[in-house]
XYZ file of C-alpha atoms in Angstrom:
261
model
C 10.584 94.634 5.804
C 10.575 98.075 7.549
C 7.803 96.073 10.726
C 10.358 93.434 10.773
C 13.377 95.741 11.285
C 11.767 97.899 13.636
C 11.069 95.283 15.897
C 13.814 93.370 15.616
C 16.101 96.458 16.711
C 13.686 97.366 19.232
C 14.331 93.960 20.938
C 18.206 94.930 20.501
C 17.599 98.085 21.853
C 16.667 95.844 24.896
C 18.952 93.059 24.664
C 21.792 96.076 25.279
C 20.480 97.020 28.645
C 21.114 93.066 29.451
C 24.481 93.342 28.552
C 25.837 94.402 31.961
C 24.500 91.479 33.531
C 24.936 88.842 31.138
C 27.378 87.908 28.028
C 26.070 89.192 24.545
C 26.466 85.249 23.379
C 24.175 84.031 26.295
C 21.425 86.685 25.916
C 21.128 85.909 22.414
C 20.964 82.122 23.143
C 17.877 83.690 25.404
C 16.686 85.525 22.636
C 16.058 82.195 20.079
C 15.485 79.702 23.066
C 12.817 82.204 24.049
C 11.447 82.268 20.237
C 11.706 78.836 19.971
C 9.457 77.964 23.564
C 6.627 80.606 21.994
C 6.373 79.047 18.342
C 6.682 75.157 19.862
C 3.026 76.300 22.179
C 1.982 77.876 18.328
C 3.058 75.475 15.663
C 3.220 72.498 17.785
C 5.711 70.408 15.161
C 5.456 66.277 14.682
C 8.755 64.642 15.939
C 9.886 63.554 12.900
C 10.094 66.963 11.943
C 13.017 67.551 14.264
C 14.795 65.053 11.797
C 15.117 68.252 9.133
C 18.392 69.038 8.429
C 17.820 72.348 6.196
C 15.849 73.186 10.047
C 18.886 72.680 11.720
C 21.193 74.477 9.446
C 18.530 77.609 9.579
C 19.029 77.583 13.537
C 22.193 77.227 13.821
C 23.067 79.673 11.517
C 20.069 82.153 12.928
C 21.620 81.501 16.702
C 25.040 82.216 15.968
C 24.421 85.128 13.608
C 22.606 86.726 16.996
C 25.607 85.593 18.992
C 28.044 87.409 17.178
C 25.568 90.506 16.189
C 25.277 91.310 20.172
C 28.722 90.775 20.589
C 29.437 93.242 17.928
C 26.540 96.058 19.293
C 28.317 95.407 22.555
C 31.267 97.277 20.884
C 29.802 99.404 18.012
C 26.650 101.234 17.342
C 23.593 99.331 16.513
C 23.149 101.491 13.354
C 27.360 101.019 12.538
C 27.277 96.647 13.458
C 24.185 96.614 10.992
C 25.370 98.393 8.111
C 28.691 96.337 8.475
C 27.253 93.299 9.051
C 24.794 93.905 5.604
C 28.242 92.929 3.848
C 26.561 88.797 3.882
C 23.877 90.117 2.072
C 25.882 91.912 -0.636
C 27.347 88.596 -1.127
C 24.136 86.984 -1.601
C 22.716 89.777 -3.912
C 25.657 89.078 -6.376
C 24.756 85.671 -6.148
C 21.547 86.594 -7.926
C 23.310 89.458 -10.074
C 23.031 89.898 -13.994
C 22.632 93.325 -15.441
C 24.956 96.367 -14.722
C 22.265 97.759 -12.460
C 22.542 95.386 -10.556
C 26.416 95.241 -9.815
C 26.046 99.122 -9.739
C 23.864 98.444 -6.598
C 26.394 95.813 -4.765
C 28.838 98.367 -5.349
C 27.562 101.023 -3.732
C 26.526 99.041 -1.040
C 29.995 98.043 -0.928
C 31.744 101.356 -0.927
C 29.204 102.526 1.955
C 29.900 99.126 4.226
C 34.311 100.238 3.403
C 33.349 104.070 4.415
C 32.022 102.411 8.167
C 34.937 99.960 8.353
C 37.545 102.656 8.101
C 35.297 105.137 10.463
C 35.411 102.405 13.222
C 38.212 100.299 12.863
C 41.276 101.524 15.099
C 38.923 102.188 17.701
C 36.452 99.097 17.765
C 38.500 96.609 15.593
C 37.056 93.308 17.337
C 33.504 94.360 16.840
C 33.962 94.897 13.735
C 35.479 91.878 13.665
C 31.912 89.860 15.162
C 29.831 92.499 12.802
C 31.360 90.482 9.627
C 31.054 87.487 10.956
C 27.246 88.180 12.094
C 27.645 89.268 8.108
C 29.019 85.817 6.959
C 26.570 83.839 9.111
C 23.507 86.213 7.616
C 24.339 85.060 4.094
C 23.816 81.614 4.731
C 20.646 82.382 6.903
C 19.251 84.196 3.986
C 20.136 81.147 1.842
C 19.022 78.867 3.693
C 16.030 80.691 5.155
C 14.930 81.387 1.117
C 14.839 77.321 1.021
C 12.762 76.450 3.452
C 10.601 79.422 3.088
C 9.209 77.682 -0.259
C 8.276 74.296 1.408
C 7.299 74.388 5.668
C 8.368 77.654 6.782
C 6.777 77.613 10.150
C 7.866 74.215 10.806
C 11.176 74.481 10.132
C 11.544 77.932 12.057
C 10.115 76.152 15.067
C 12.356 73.066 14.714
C 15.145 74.890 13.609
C 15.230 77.265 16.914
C 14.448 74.755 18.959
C 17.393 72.159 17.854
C 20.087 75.185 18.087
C 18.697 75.911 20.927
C 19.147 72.654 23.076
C 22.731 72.212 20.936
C 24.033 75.312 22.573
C 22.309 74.978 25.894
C 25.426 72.859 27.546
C 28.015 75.354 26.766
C 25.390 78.932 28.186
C 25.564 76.609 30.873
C 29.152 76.459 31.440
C 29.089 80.191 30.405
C 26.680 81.634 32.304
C 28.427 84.062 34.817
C 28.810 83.796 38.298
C 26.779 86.752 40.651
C 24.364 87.315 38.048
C 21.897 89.520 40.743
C 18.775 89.631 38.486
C 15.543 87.910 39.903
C 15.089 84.686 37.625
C 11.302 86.317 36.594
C 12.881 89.271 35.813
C 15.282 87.517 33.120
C 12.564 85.529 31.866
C 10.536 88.256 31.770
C 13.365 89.786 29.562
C 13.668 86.511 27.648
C 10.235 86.319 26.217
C 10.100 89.695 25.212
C 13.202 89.259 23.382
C 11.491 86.483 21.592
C 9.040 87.966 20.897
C 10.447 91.378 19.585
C 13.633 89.827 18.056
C 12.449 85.925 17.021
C 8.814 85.261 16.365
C 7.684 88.559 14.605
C 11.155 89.463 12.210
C 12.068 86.208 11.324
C 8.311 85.058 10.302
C 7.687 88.335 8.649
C 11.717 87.387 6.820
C 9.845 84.059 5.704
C 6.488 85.908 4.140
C 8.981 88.411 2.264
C 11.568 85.746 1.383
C 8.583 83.548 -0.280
C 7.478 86.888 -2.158
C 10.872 88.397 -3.300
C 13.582 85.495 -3.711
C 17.231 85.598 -2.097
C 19.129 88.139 -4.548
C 16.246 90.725 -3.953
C 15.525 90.100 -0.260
C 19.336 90.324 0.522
C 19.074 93.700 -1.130
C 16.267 94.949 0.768
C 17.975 94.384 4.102
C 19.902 97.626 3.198
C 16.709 99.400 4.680
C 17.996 98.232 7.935
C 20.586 100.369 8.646
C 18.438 103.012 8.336
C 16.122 101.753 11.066
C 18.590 100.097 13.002
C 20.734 103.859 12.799
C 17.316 105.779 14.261
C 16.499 103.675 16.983
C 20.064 103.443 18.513
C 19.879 106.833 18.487
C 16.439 107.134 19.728
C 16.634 104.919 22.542
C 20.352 104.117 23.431
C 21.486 107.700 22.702
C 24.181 106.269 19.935
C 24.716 109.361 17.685
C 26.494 108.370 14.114
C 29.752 110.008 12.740
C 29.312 112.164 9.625
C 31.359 109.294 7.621
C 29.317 106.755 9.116
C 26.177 108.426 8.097
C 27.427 108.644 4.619
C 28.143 104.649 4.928
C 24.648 104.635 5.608
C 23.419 106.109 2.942
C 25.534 104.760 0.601
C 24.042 101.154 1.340
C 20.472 102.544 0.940
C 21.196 104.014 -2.641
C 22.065 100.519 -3.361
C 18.289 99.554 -2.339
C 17.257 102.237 -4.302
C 19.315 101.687 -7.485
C 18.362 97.469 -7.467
C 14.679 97.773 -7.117
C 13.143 96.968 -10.335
């Protein structure tokens, strides 16, 4: 969980630098189209496998949980959009909930998602606003993602990206700004590392842990991401936390803490 969080913010960490050139929306369509090109040369899926519709829910739900997760870090803190954003999760976890321990845990987690709200809200209200969506769409990833991960994980990742992918392509199109002064190589350059960093290696490790652990459990564990997410914004973007978001922070780990059995 910790490998897949690390390199999933580490190809945020990236993604951010992009966002003075591009949209958030359209470098995070980049980010699963790119993802999506690499595991079609890997799995190589049958055709009829593109006839999933579980696949297509997982990749539209991945691609538009990225979408508004970039928009949000375009606005917030990595470390602040992820802990707000681990609110879909929460909502999962009680799904699975059924000892006082457990609801102990989703409330903490809770109370420490609250204590970031109120740190950020009057002065970054609409990415907030994208980190609970990102939040919203996360739940249903994990949901669905927990599915699929029992039957043809790889498959359906593949298939999955790859159908969002095309789905969205007309409208980066009509989106995609005009003056953009990047070379092309350099973008695609960007692209692939993006999916690789932020598609291929999170999202398959998500499927091996997912398999292992079960949704109510999982969605718990993705409290450690904060904590990774809060280090390398301020490692590598220079994005130093408030004291009440650090307590926010913390707050949502104790929750990992207090759940594992």
């Amino acid at each position: 969980m910790i490998a897949s969080g690390v390199s999933l913010y580490a190809g945020a960490a990236v993604a951010v630098g992009l966002f003075d050139v591009l949209p958030p929306a359209i470098v995070a369509w980049f980010r699963i189209s790119a993802g999506a090109v690499i595991l079609l040369v890997l799995v190589r899926p049958r055709l009829r496998d593109f006839r999933s519709v579980p696949a297509l829910i997982y990749g539209l739900a991945t691609m538009g949980m990225n979408m508004a997760f970039y928009e949000s870090i375009a606005r917030l803190p990595l470390g602040t959009a992820v802990a707000v954003e681990f609110l879909g999760p929460v909502l999962v976890a009680a799904l699975g909930s059924r000892s006082a321990r457990d609801w102990a845990a989703l409330a903490l987690a809770t109370v420490g998602v609250v204590v970031i709200s109120g740190a950020v809200w009057s002065t970054a209200a609409v990415g907030l606003g994208f980190a609970l969506l990102a939040g919203g769409l996360w739940a249903v990833y994990i949901l669905i993602g927990t599915r699929i991960a029992t039957d043809t994980p790889r498959t359906s990742m593949t298939t999955g990206f790859t159908m969002a992918a095309v789905i969205a392509l007309p409208f980066m199109v009509w989106w995609w700004p005009a003056g953009v002064d990047k070379p092309a190589t350099t973008l695609l350059g960007l692209a692939l590392g993006l999916g690789v960093l932020s598609a291929v290696i999170p999202y398959t490790l998500d499927q091996v842990v997912m398999r292992m652990a079960g949704s109510a459990y999982f969605a718990l564990l993705q409290a450690l991401l904060p904590v990774v997410a809060a280090v390398l914004g301020a490692v590598a973007l220079g994005q130093w936390l408030s004291v009440a978001e650090v307590v926010g922070i913390v707050l949502v780990v104790a929750a990992v803490a207090l759940r594992r059995p």
